[in-house]
A tleap script that builds the chain and sets N, CA, C and O, in Angstrom:
source leaprc.protein.ff14SB
mol = sequence {
  NMET ALA THR SER VAL TYR LEU SER ASN PRO
  ASN VAL THR ILE ASN SER VAL ASP LEU ARG
  ASP GLN CYS THR SER ALA THR LEU ASN TYR
  VAL TYR GLU GLN LEU GLU THR THR ALA PHE
  GLY ASP THR ALA HIE LYS PHE THR LYS GLY
  LEU GLN ASN CYS GLU VAL THR LEU THR LEU
  PHE ASN SER TYR GLY SER ASN GLU VAL GLU
  ALA ALA LEU TYR ASP ALA VAL ASN VAL GLY
  THR ALA THR LEU VAL ILE SER PRO SER GLY
  THR THR GLU SER ALA THR ASN PRO GLU TYR
  THR ILE THR GLY CYS MET LEU ALA GLU PHE
  THR PRO ILE ASN SER THR VAL GLY GLU LEU
  SER THR GLN GLU VAL THR PHE THR GLY GLY
  CTHR
}
set mol.1.N position { 0.838 -1.167 0.003 }
set mol.1.CA position { -0.005 0.006 0.002 }
set mol.1.C position { 0.884 1.238 -0.006 }
set mol.1.O position { 1.762 1.382 0.845 }
set mol.2.N position { 0.660 2.119 -0.957 }
set mol.2.CA position { 1.440 3.336 -1.055 }
set mol.2.C position { 1.021 4.334 0.002 }
set mol.2.O position { -0.160 4.434 0.336 }
set mol.3.N position { 1.963 5.059 0.519 }
set mol.3.CA position { 1.696 6.053 1.545 }
set mol.3.C position { 2.365 7.368 1.160 }
set mol.3.O position { 3.498 7.378 0.679 }
set mol.4.N position { 1.667 8.462 1.372 }
set mol.4.CA position { 2.210 9.769 1.144 }
set mol.4.C position { 2.374 10.436 2.491 }
set mol.4.O position { 1.407 10.561 3.243 }
set mol.5.N position { 3.578 10.866 2.806 }
set mol.5.CA position { 3.863 11.524 4.082 }
set mol.5.C position { 4.390 12.916 3.789 }
set mol.5.O position { 5.198 13.102 2.879 }
set mol.6.N position { 3.933 13.897 4.562 }
set mol.6.CA position { 4.436 15.254 4.365 }
set mol.6.C position { 4.546 15.949 5.704 }
set mol.6.O position { 3.863 15.584 6.661 }
set mol.7.N position { 5.394 16.937 5.770 }
set mol.7.CA position { 5.513 17.770 6.964 }
set mol.7.C position { 4.433 18.837 6.899 }
set mol.7.O position { 4.386 19.623 5.952 }
set mol.8.N position { 3.573 18.867 7.894 }
set mol.8.CA position { 2.479 19.824 7.917 }
set mol.8.C position { 3.021 21.252 8.022 }
set mol.8.O position { 3.671 21.614 9.003 }
set mol.9.N position { 2.744 22.037 7.012 }
set mol.9.CA position { 3.155 23.429 6.973 }
set mol.9.C position { 2.196 24.182 6.071 }
set mol.9.O position { 2.590 24.657 5.006 }
set mol.10.N position { 0.922 24.298 6.491 }
set mol.10.CA position { -0.099 24.818 5.571 }
set mol.10.C position { 0.076 26.269 5.194 }
set mol.10.O position { 0.570 27.083 5.974 }
set mol.11.N position { -0.338 26.571 3.983 }
set mol.11.CA position { -0.516 27.961 3.554 }
set mol.11.C position { -1.905 28.379 3.970 }
set mol.11.O position { -2.867 27.638 3.770 }
set mol.12.N position { -2.019 29.544 4.540 }
set mol.12.CA position { -3.324 30.083 4.950 }
set mol.12.C position { -3.387 31.551 4.585 }
set mol.12.O position { -2.558 32.348 5.024 }
set mol.13.N position { -4.381 31.905 3.774 }
set mol.13.CA position { -4.631 33.325 3.510 }
set mol.13.C position { -6.101 33.618 3.771 }
set mol.13.O position { -6.982 32.809 3.481 }
set mol.14.N position { -6.334 34.801 4.327 }
set mol.14.CA position { -7.683 35.288 4.578 }
set mol.14.C position { -7.820 36.598 3.805 }
set mol.14.O position { -7.123 37.572 4.090 }
set mol.15.N position { -8.724 36.615 2.825 }
set mol.15.CA position { -8.910 37.791 1.978 }
set mol.15.C position { -7.574 38.320 1.453 }
set mol.15.O position { -7.296 39.517 1.521 }
set mol.16.N position { -6.765 37.417 0.937 }
set mol.16.CA position { -5.457 37.703 0.325 }
set mol.16.C position { -4.372 38.112 1.327 }
set mol.16.O position { -3.281 38.499 0.909 }
set mol.17.N position { -4.638 38.037 2.624 }
set mol.17.CA position { -3.593 38.324 3.628 }
set mol.17.C position { -2.947 36.995 4.007 }
set mol.17.O position { -3.609 36.100 4.530 }
set mol.18.N position { -1.661 36.876 3.740 }
set mol.18.CA position { -0.900 35.645 4.009 }
set mol.18.C position { -0.619 35.554 5.506 }
set mol.18.O position { 0.108 36.381 6.055 }
set mol.19.N position { -1.199 34.543 6.169 }
set mol.19.CA position { -1.035 34.385 7.609 }
set mol.19.C position { -0.293 33.094 7.975 }
set mol.19.O position { -0.355 32.651 9.122 }
set mol.20.N position { 0.393 32.503 7.031 }
set mol.20.CA position { 1.065 31.215 7.333 }
set mol.20.C position { 2.109 31.370 8.433 }
set mol.20.O position { 2.367 30.412 9.162 }
set mol.21.N position { 2.719 32.550 8.575 }
set mol.21.CA position { 3.719 32.732 9.617 }
set mol.21.C position { 3.112 33.001 10.979 }
set mol.21.O position { 3.837 33.124 11.965 }
set mol.22.N position { 1.769 33.096 11.050 }
set mol.22.CA position { 1.074 33.340 12.315 }
set mol.22.C position { 0.104 32.205 12.665 }
set mol.22.O position { -0.594 32.288 13.675 }
set mol.23.N position { 0.048 31.159 11.855 }
set mol.23.CA position { -0.918 30.072 12.030 }
set mol.23.C position { -0.235 28.820 12.552 }
set mol.23.O position { 0.773 28.381 11.998 }
set mol.24.N position { -0.785 28.243 13.621 }
set mol.24.CA position { -0.189 27.021 14.178 }
set mol.24.C position { -1.048 25.793 13.952 }
set mol.24.O position { -0.597 24.674 14.194 }
set mol.25.N position { -2.287 25.981 13.489 }
set mol.25.CA position { -3.174 24.848 13.240 }
set mol.25.C position { -4.242 25.261 12.244 }
set mol.25.O position { -4.796 26.357 12.328 }
set mol.26.N position { -4.528 24.365 11.292 }
set mol.26.CA position { -5.572 24.632 10.306 }
set mol.26.C position { -6.322 23.342 10.034 }
set mol.26.O position { -5.715 22.316 9.728 }
set mol.27.N position { -7.648 23.395 10.146 }
set mol.27.CA position { -8.489 22.228 9.882 }
set mol.27.C position { -9.620 22.650 8.927 }
set mol.27.O position { -10.324 23.627 9.180 }
set mol.28.N position { -9.778 21.910 7.849 }
set mol.28.CA position { -10.857 22.158 6.880 }
set mol.28.C position { -11.762 20.952 6.859 }
set mol.28.O position { -11.324 19.844 6.547 }
set mol.29.N position { -13.031 21.159 7.190 }
set mol.29.CA position { -14.056 20.125 7.063 }
set mol.29.C position { -14.912 20.484 5.883 }
set mol.29.O position { -15.581 21.518 5.862 }
set mol.30.N position { -14.881 19.603 4.890 }
set mol.30.CA position { -15.588 19.796 3.624 }
set mol.30.C position { -16.820 18.897 3.704 }
set mol.30.O position { -16.703 17.684 3.529 }
set mol.31.N position { -18.004 19.471 3.966 }
set mol.31.CA position { -19.178 18.690 4.337 }
set mol.31.C position { -20.374 19.055 3.453 }
set mol.31.O position { -20.555 20.211 3.069 }
set mol.32.N position { -21.175 18.049 3.145 }
set mol.32.CA position { -22.480 18.277 2.534 }
set mol.32.C position { -23.534 17.762 3.519 }
set mol.32.O position { -23.343 16.726 4.154 }
set mol.33.N position { -24.635 18.487 3.640 }
set mol.33.CA position { -25.715 18.049 4.518 }
set mol.33.C position { -26.356 16.795 3.922 }
set mol.33.O position { -26.470 16.655 2.705 }
set mol.34.N position { -26.769 15.891 4.806 }
set mol.34.CA position { -27.457 14.658 4.392 }
set mol.34.C position { -28.962 14.921 4.393 }
set mol.34.O position { -29.522 15.335 5.408 }
set mol.35.N position { -29.606 14.685 3.270 }
set mol.35.CA position { -31.065 14.813 3.197 }
set mol.35.C position { -31.655 13.424 3.021 }
set mol.35.O position { -31.303 12.705 2.085 }
set mol.36.N position { -32.530 13.059 3.899 }
set mol.36.CA position { -33.109 11.714 3.848 }
set mol.36.C position { -34.156 11.620 2.749 }
set mol.36.O position { -35.023 12.484 2.621 }
set mol.37.N position { -34.059 10.543 1.949 }
set mol.37.CA position { -34.998 10.291 0.858 }
set mol.37.C position { -35.744 8.979 1.049 }
set mol.37.O position { -36.359 8.467 0.114 }
set mol.38.N position { -35.689 8.436 2.264 }
set mol.38.CA position { -36.360 7.159 2.545 }
set mol.38.C position { -37.867 7.305 2.344 }
set mol.38.O position { -38.476 8.275 2.796 }
set mol.39.N position { -38.447 6.341 1.667 }
set mol.39.CA position { -39.903 6.379 1.378 }
set mol.39.C position { -40.542 5.104 1.927 }
set mol.39.O position { -39.856 4.143 2.275 }
set mol.40.N position { -41.866 5.121 1.994 }
set mol.40.CA position { -42.593 3.917 2.438 }
set mol.40.C position { -42.168 2.748 1.546 }
set mol.40.O position { -41.988 2.897 0.337 }
set mol.41.N position { -42.017 1.615 2.158 }
set mol.41.CA position { -41.625 0.406 1.415 }
set mol.41.C position { -40.117 0.186 1.353 }
set mol.41.O position { -39.672 -0.921 1.047 }
set mol.42.N position { -39.314 1.227 1.641 }
set mol.42.CA position { -37.857 1.047 1.662 }
set mol.42.C position { -37.481 0.193 2.871 }
set mol.42.O position { -38.136 0.257 3.911 }
set mol.43.N position { -36.443 -0.589 2.731 }
set mol.43.CA position { -35.985 -1.460 3.834 }
set mol.43.C position { -34.724 -0.922 4.515 }
set mol.43.O position { -34.183 -1.556 5.421 }
set mol.44.N position { -34.263 0.241 4.076 }
set mol.44.CA position { -33.117 0.877 4.692 }
set mol.44.C position { -33.214 2.381 4.453 }
set mol.44.O position { -33.923 2.822 3.548 }
set mol.45.N position { -32.518 3.155 5.247 }
set mol.45.CA position { -32.486 4.595 5.043 }
set mol.45.C position { -31.754 4.902 3.760 }
set mol.45.O position { -30.783 4.229 3.413 }
set mol.46.N position { -32.223 5.937 3.040 }
set mol.46.CA position { -31.550 6.423 1.840 }
set mol.46.C position { -31.359 7.933 2.000 }
set mol.46.O position { -32.189 8.631 2.583 }
set mol.47.N position { -30.238 8.407 1.462 }
set mol.47.CA position { -29.882 9.818 1.607 }
set mol.47.C position { -29.422 10.383 0.260 }
set mol.47.O position { -28.999 9.647 -0.632 }
set mol.48.N position { -29.519 11.709 0.140 }
set mol.48.CA position { -28.963 12.421 -0.998 }
set mol.48.C position { -28.188 13.617 -0.465 }
set mol.48.O position { -28.368 14.042 0.677 }
set mol.49.N position { -27.327 14.143 -1.317 }
set mol.49.CA position { -26.479 15.269 -0.937 }
set mol.49.C position { -27.319 16.558 -0.930 }
set mol.49.O position { -28.073 16.837 -1.863 }
set mol.50.N position { -27.161 17.326 0.149 }
set mol.50.CA position { -27.846 18.632 0.243 }
set mol.50.C position { -26.847 19.758 0.011 }
set mol.50.O position { -25.938 19.636 -0.811 }
set mol.51.N position { -27.021 20.840 0.733 }
set mol.51.CA position { -26.167 21.999 0.598 }
set mol.51.C position { -24.787 21.772 1.208 }
set mol.51.O position { -24.639 21.053 2.196 }
set mol.52.N position { -23.786 22.394 0.604 }
set mol.52.CA position { -22.427 22.328 1.126 }
set mol.52.C position { -22.310 23.226 2.358 }
set mol.52.O position { -22.908 24.301 2.407 }
set mol.53.N position { -21.536 22.780 3.354 }
set mol.53.CA position { -21.342 23.550 4.576 }
set mol.53.C position { -19.914 23.361 5.051 }
set mol.53.O position { -19.647 22.499 5.888 }
set mol.54.N position { -19.002 24.151 4.529 }
set mol.54.CA position { -17.609 24.070 4.937 }
set mol.54.C position { -17.398 24.644 6.337 }
set mol.54.O position { -18.151 25.502 6.798 }
set mol.55.N position { -16.365 24.150 6.991 }
set mol.55.CA position { -15.987 24.721 8.289 }
set mol.55.C position { -14.457 24.704 8.347 }
set mol.55.O position { -13.831 23.660 8.167 }
set mol.56.N position { -13.861 25.889 8.603 }
set mol.56.CA position { -12.425 26.023 8.710 }
set mol.56.C position { -12.101 26.552 10.097 }
set mol.56.O position { -12.600 27.604 10.496 }
set mol.57.N position { -11.266 25.826 10.833 }
set mol.57.CA position { -10.844 26.263 12.158 }
set mol.57.C position { -9.344 26.550 12.106 }
set mol.57.O position { -8.560 25.712 11.661 }
set mol.58.N position { -8.957 27.717 12.556 }
set mol.58.CA position { -7.560 28.163 12.551 }
set mol.58.C position { -7.146 28.548 13.974 }
set mol.58.O position { -7.925 29.152 14.712 }
set mol.59.N position { -5.929 28.198 14.348 }
set mol.59.CA position { -5.343 28.678 15.578 }
set mol.59.C position { -4.232 29.650 15.138 }
set mol.59.O position { -3.326 29.289 14.387 }
set mol.60.N position { -4.336 30.891 15.630 }
set mol.60.CA position { -3.442 31.949 15.179 }
set mol.60.C position { -2.797 32.663 16.357 }
set mol.60.O position { -3.412 32.826 17.411 }
set mol.61.N position { -1.553 33.086 16.170 }
set mol.61.CA position { -0.934 34.006 17.117 }
set mol.61.C position { -1.565 35.381 16.914 }
set mol.61.O position { -1.754 35.811 15.776 }
set mol.62.N position { -1.888 36.065 17.989 }
set mol.62.CA position { -2.395 37.424 17.844 }
set mol.62.C position { -1.251 38.336 17.445 }
set mol.62.O position { -0.231 38.393 18.133 }
set mol.63.N position { -1.408 39.034 16.364 }
set mol.63.CA position { -0.436 40.033 15.933 }
set mol.63.C position { -1.203 41.205 15.390 }
set mol.63.O position { -2.316 41.058 14.886 }
set mol.64.N position { -0.606 42.368 15.495 }
set mol.64.CA position { -1.303 43.632 15.228 }
set mol.64.C position { -0.543 44.402 14.166 }
set mol.64.O position { 0.671 44.255 14.030 }
set mol.65.N position { -1.253 45.216 13.421 }
set mol.65.CA position { -0.668 46.024 12.346 }
set mol.65.C position { -1.365 45.680 11.051 }
set mol.65.O position { -2.190 44.768 10.998 }
set mol.66.N position { -1.024 46.425 9.992 }
set mol.66.CA position { -1.659 46.167 8.710 }
set mol.66.C position { -1.153 44.821 8.173 }
set mol.66.O position { 0.013 44.466 8.350 }
set mol.67.N position { -2.040 44.095 7.524 }
set mol.67.CA position { -1.760 42.756 6.961 }
set mol.67.C position { -1.310 41.761 8.027 }
set mol.67.O position { -0.487 40.886 7.757 }
set mol.68.N position { -1.843 41.894 9.223 }
set mol.68.CA position { -1.582 40.947 10.298 }
set mol.68.C position { -2.899 40.333 10.759 }
set mol.68.O position { -3.953 40.660 10.214 }
set mol.69.N position { -2.857 39.451 11.749 }
set mol.69.CA position { -3.984 38.648 12.176 }
set mol.69.C position { -5.171 39.514 12.595 }
set mol.69.O position { -6.278 39.324 12.092 }
set mol.70.N position { -4.956 40.457 13.504 }
set mol.70.CA position { -6.068 41.256 14.026 }
set mol.70.C position { -6.757 42.025 12.914 }
set mol.70.O position { -7.987 42.074 12.884 }
set mol.71.N position { -6.020 42.620 12.009 }
set mol.71.CA position { -6.625 43.388 10.918 }
set mol.71.C position { -7.409 42.490 9.986 }
set mol.71.O position { -8.513 42.847 9.572 }
set mol.72.N position { -6.858 41.315 9.640 }
set mol.72.CA position { -7.532 40.395 8.718 }
set mol.72.C position { -8.829 39.881 9.317 }
set mol.72.O position { -9.849 39.809 8.631 }
set mol.73.N position { -8.794 39.517 10.613 }
set mol.73.CA position { -9.992 38.989 11.261 }
set mol.73.C position { -11.039 40.088 11.492 }
set mol.73.O position { -12.238 39.859 11.332 }
set mol.74.N position { -10.573 41.267 11.864 }
set mol.74.CA position { -11.489 42.404 12.047 }
set mol.74.C position { -12.256 42.670 10.754 }
set mol.74.O position { -13.474 42.847 10.772 }
set mol.75.N position { -11.537 42.697 9.638 }
set mol.75.CA position { -12.182 42.934 8.337 }
set mol.75.C position { -13.156 41.811 8.004 }
set mol.75.O position { -14.256 42.073 7.517 }
set mol.76.N position { -12.766 40.562 8.261 }
set mol.76.CA position { -13.637 39.421 7.946 }
set mol.76.C position { -14.930 39.463 8.743 }
set mol.76.O position { -15.993 39.163 8.200 }
set mol.77.N position { -14.863 39.829 10.024 }
set mol.77.CA position { -16.072 39.921 10.845 }
set mol.77.C position { -16.957 41.074 10.362 }
set mol.77.O position { -18.173 40.922 10.254 }
set mol.78.N position { -16.360 42.199 10.079 }
set mol.78.CA position { -17.166 43.381 9.717 }
set mol.78.C position { -17.750 43.325 8.311 }
set mol.78.O position { -18.850 43.830 8.087 }
set mol.79.N position { -17.050 42.733 7.372 }
set mol.79.CA position { -17.561 42.611 6.014 }
set mol.79.C position { -18.664 41.566 5.953 }
set mol.79.O position { -19.611 41.705 5.179 }
set mol.80.N position { -18.549 40.525 6.761 }
set mol.80.CA position { -19.570 39.492 6.806 }
set mol.80.C position { -19.196 38.225 6.067 }
set mol.80.O position { -19.676 37.146 6.414 }
set mol.81.N position { -18.345 38.331 5.052 }
set mol.81.CA position { -17.882 37.145 4.339 }
set mol.81.C position { -16.379 37.280 4.093 }
set mol.81.O position { -15.807 38.369 4.136 }
set mol.82.N position { -15.771 36.126 3.835 }
set mol.82.CA position { -14.331 36.108 3.566 }
set mol.82.C position { -14.019 35.057 2.524 }
set mol.82.O position { -14.829 34.175 2.239 }
set mol.83.N position { -12.834 35.169 1.964 }
set mol.83.CA position { -12.294 34.147 1.062 }
set mol.83.C position { -11.043 33.582 1.716 }
set mol.83.O position { -10.104 34.319 2.015 }
set mol.84.N position { -11.033 32.268 1.937 }
set mol.84.CA position { -9.880 31.586 2.497 }
set mol.84.C position { -9.213 30.717 1.431 }
set mol.84.O position { -9.885 30.082 0.618 }
set mol.85.N position { -7.897 30.702 1.449 }
set mol.85.CA position { -7.130 29.797 0.583 }
set mol.85.C position { -6.219 29.004 1.484 }
set mol.85.O position { -5.416 29.565 2.231 }
set mol.86.N position { -6.350 27.677 1.409 }
set mol.86.CA position { -5.591 26.784 2.277 }
set mol.86.C position { -5.012 25.663 1.460 }
set mol.86.O position { -5.695 25.080 0.617 }
set mol.87.N position { -3.739 25.353 1.708 }
set mol.87.CA position { -3.114 24.152 1.142 }
set mol.87.C position { -2.340 23.458 2.252 }
set mol.87.O position { -1.883 24.121 3.183 }
set mol.88.N position { -2.184 22.149 2.178 }
set mol.88.CA position { -1.584 21.418 3.312 }
set mol.88.C position { -0.112 21.693 3.571 }
set mol.88.O position { 0.322 21.662 4.723 }
set mol.89.N position { 0.663 21.960 2.536 }
set mol.89.CA position { 2.096 22.067 2.766 }
set mol.89.C position { 2.797 22.835 1.674 }
set mol.89.O position { 2.683 22.473 0.503 }
set mol.90.N position { 3.512 23.873 2.016 }
set mol.90.CA position { 4.290 24.592 1.030 }
set mol.90.C position { 3.476 25.466 0.105 }
set mol.90.O position { 2.258 25.575 0.243 }
set mol.91.N position { 4.152 26.080 -0.832 }
set mol.91.CA position { 3.510 27.041 -1.720 }
set mol.91.C position { 3.214 26.513 -3.108 }
set mol.91.O position { 2.445 27.130 -3.845 }
set mol.92.N position { 3.804 25.382 -3.489 }
set mol.92.CA position { 3.597 24.844 -4.829 }
set mol.92.C position { 2.446 23.856 -4.796 }
set mol.92.O position { 2.538 22.796 -4.176 }
set mol.93.N position { 1.346 24.219 -5.481 }
set mol.93.CA position { 0.180 23.342 -5.504 }
set mol.93.C position { 0.400 22.249 -6.552 }
set mol.93.O position { 0.979 22.489 -7.611 }
set mol.94.N position { -0.078 21.040 -6.229 }
set mol.94.CA position { 0.044 19.886 -7.124 }
set mol.94.C position { -1.013 18.871 -6.735 }
set mol.94.O position { -1.839 19.127 -5.859 }
set mol.95.N position { -0.986 17.711 -7.392 }
set mol.95.CA position { -1.926 16.647 -7.055 }
set mol.95.C position { -1.710 16.152 -5.626 }
set mol.95.O position { -2.651 15.682 -4.986 }
set mol.96.N position { -0.491 16.253 -5.126 }
set mol.96.CA position { -0.190 15.788 -3.759 }
set mol.96.C position { -0.205 16.945 -2.744 }
set mol.96.O position { -0.018 16.723 -1.548 }
set mol.97.N position { -0.423 18.167 -3.219 }
set mol.97.CA position { -0.553 19.326 -2.342 }
set mol.97.C position { -1.666 20.235 -2.885 }
set mol.97.O position { -1.398 21.309 -3.425 }
set mol.98.N position { -2.915 19.784 -2.730 }
set mol.98.CA position { -4.041 20.545 -3.314 }
set mol.98.C position { -4.295 21.855 -2.585 }
set mol.98.O position { -3.991 22.008 -1.402 }
set mol.99.N position { -4.855 22.784 -3.325 }
set mol.99.CA position { -5.232 24.069 -2.756 }
set mol.99.C position { -6.744 24.157 -2.709 }
set mol.99.O position { -7.421 23.844 -3.688 }
set mol.100.N position { -7.276 24.584 -1.568 }
set mol.100.CA position { -8.719 24.763 -1.409 }
set mol.100.C position { -9.008 26.237 -1.246 }
set mol.100.O position { -8.411 26.906 -0.403 }
set mol.101.N position { -9.933 26.747 -2.060 }
set mol.101.CA position { -10.375 28.141 -1.946 }
set mol.101.C position { -11.832 28.103 -1.521 }
set mol.101.O position { -12.684 27.558 -2.222 }
set mol.102.N position { -12.104 28.692 -0.362 }
set mol.102.CA position { -13.468 28.747 0.147 }
set mol.102.C position { -13.920 30.193 0.087 }
set mol.102.O position { -13.364 31.060 0.763 }
set mol.103.N position { -14.946 30.449 -0.740 }
set mol.103.CA position { -15.442 31.823 -0.901 }
set mol.103.C position { -16.766 31.970 -0.197 }
set mol.103.O position { -17.558 31.029 -0.137 }
set mol.104.N position { -17.005 33.145 0.334 }
set mol.104.CA position { -18.290 33.435 0.959 }
set mol.104.C position { -18.468 32.821 2.325 }
set mol.104.O position { -19.603 32.662 2.772 }
set mol.105.N position { -17.378 32.464 3.019 }
set mol.105.CA position { -17.519 31.906 4.354 }
set mol.105.C position { -17.664 33.042 5.373 }
set mol.105.O position { -17.297 34.185 5.099 }
set mol.106.N position { -18.190 32.720 6.522 }
set mol.106.CA position { -18.486 33.739 7.530 }
set mol.106.C position { -17.707 33.508 8.807 }
set mol.106.O position { -17.600 32.384 9.296 }
set mol.107.N position { -17.161 34.601 9.343 }
set mol.107.CA position { -16.548 34.586 10.655 }
set mol.107.C position { -17.461 35.390 11.563 }
set mol.107.O position { -17.602 36.602 11.400 }
set mol.108.N position { -18.083 34.710 12.522 }
set mol.108.CA position { -19.065 35.379 13.389 }
set mol.108.C position { -18.423 36.125 14.553 }
set mol.108.O position { -18.996 37.092 15.055 }
set mol.109.N position { -17.232 35.688 14.993 }
set mol.109.CA position { -16.593 36.343 16.139 }
set mol.109.C position { -15.100 36.058 16.131 }
set mol.109.O position { -14.635 35.098 15.517 }
set mol.110.N position { -14.358 36.918 16.829 }
set mol.110.CA position { -12.954 36.675 17.095 }
set mol.110.C position { -12.554 37.380 18.371 }
set mol.110.O position { -13.293 38.235 18.858 }
set mol.111.N position { -11.420 37.048 18.914 }
set mol.111.CA position { -10.970 37.590 20.193 }
set mol.111.C position { -9.676 38.377 19.957 }
set mol.111.O position { -8.596 37.787 19.955 }
set mol.112.N position { -9.765 39.684 19.760 }
set mol.112.CA position { -8.569 40.458 19.431 }
set mol.112.C position { -7.555 40.571 20.595 }
set mol.112.O position { -6.368 40.799 20.364 }
set mol.113.N position { -8.024 40.414 21.811 }
set mol.113.CA position { -7.096 40.440 22.949 }
set mol.113.C position { -7.365 39.186 23.791 }
set mol.113.O position { -8.467 38.971 24.295 }
set mol.114.N position { -6.317 38.372 23.920 }
set mol.114.CA position { -6.395 37.118 24.687 }
set mol.114.C position { -5.028 36.943 25.333 }
set mol.114.O position { -4.166 36.251 24.792 }
set mol.115.N position { -4.832 37.559 26.476 }
set mol.115.CA position { -3.502 37.620 27.085 }
set mol.115.C position { -3.449 36.958 28.439 }
set mol.115.O position { -4.356 37.102 29.258 }
set mol.116.N position { -2.358 36.219 28.666 }
set mol.116.CA position { -2.039 35.618 29.948 }
set mol.116.C position { -0.562 35.863 30.212 }
set mol.116.O position { 0.251 35.738 29.297 }
set mol.117.N position { -0.199 36.206 31.433 }
set mol.117.CA position { 1.183 36.488 31.769 }
set mol.117.C position { 2.065 35.306 31.409 }
set mol.117.O position { 1.767 34.167 31.770 }
set mol.118.N position { 3.139 35.574 30.705 }
set mol.118.CA position { 4.112 34.553 30.377 }
set mol.118.C position { 3.754 33.630 29.221 }
set mol.118.O position { 4.482 32.673 28.959 }
set mol.119.N position { 2.652 33.891 28.523 }
set mol.119.CA position { 2.222 33.020 27.424 }
set mol.119.C position { 2.073 33.848 26.151 }
set mol.119.O position { 1.797 35.047 26.196 }
set mol.120.N position { 2.264 33.181 25.024 }
set mol.120.CA position { 1.997 33.816 23.742 }
set mol.120.C position { 0.498 33.989 23.569 }
set mol.120.O position { -0.278 33.106 23.933 }
set mol.121.N position { 0.097 35.097 23.029 }
set mol.121.CA position { -1.307 35.380 22.804 }
set mol.121.C position { -1.771 34.682 21.534 }
set mol.121.O position { -1.250 34.943 20.449 }
set mol.122.N position { -2.756 33.790 21.672 }
set mol.122.CA position { -3.299 33.072 20.519 }
set mol.122.C position { -4.821 33.117 20.552 }
set mol.122.O position { -5.429 33.502 21.551 }
set mol.123.N position { -5.411 32.721 19.451 }
set mol.123.CA position { -6.852 32.575 19.400 }
set mol.123.C position { -7.204 31.526 18.373 }
set mol.123.O position { -6.459 31.266 17.428 }
set mol.124.N position { -8.368 30.928 18.588 }
set mol.124.CA position { -8.907 29.963 17.639 }
set mol.124.C position { -10.175 30.563 17.025 }
set mol.124.O position { -11.070 31.012 17.741 }
set mol.125.N position { -10.238 30.565 15.691 }
set mol.125.CA position { -11.371 31.131 15.007 }
set mol.125.C position { -11.977 30.067 14.075 }
set mol.125.O position { -11.268 29.204 13.558 }
set mol.126.N position { -13.276 30.144 13.876 }
set mol.126.CA position { -13.953 29.193 12.999 }
set mol.126.C position { -14.778 29.930 11.958 }
set mol.126.O position { -15.682 30.700 12.284 }
set mol.127.N position { -14.449 29.679 10.704 }
set mol.127.CA position { -15.211 30.184 9.576 }
set mol.127.C position { -16.193 29.108 9.158 }
set mol.127.O position { -15.833 27.932 9.106 }
set mol.128.N position { -17.448 29.492 8.854 }
set mol.128.CA position { -18.464 28.522 8.447 }
set mol.128.C position { -19.083 28.920 7.121 }
set mol.128.O position { -19.094 30.091 6.743 }
set mol.129.N position { -19.593 27.928 6.432 }
set mol.129.CA position { -20.273 28.158 5.178 }
set mol.129.C position { -19.317 28.364 4.016 }
set mol.129.O position { -18.131 28.046 4.100 }
set mol.130.N position { -19.848 28.893 2.948 }
set mol.130.CA position { -19.038 29.167 1.761 }
set mol.130.C position { -18.994 27.982 0.819 }
set mol.130.O position { -19.469 26.890 1.130 }
set mol.131.N position { -18.415 28.230 -0.333 }
set mol.131.CA position { -18.294 27.173 -1.352 }
set mol.131.C position { -16.863 27.057 -1.835 }
set mol.131.O position { -16.566 26.223 -2.691 }
savepdb mol mol.pdb
quit
């Protein structure tokens, strides 16, 4: 059985702002809702694909200034939608390093200040929806 192994180093951009140097974790769930089509007389449940519902969760270091985390997230919350581009490793996209572009996703909230003495300031944000 063939195996592909790579060092996790995702590219992450939010509305064209490159945040790969501030991101420590990225998870993309590519999901379609299940719609039940079971009818009388069926002997098992049947389903069909419904609407797409992506979810992207990022863990980011809080950083401030133009083209940094706080500015990108502030804009995403206030505009109401965002475009995310994520790839698993490196900058060269290929069959073994696909790039996912999620347009029209929503960030409902973020935490611009999350500070504890002696610790790096981080936050976890979740974008939902989009195609």
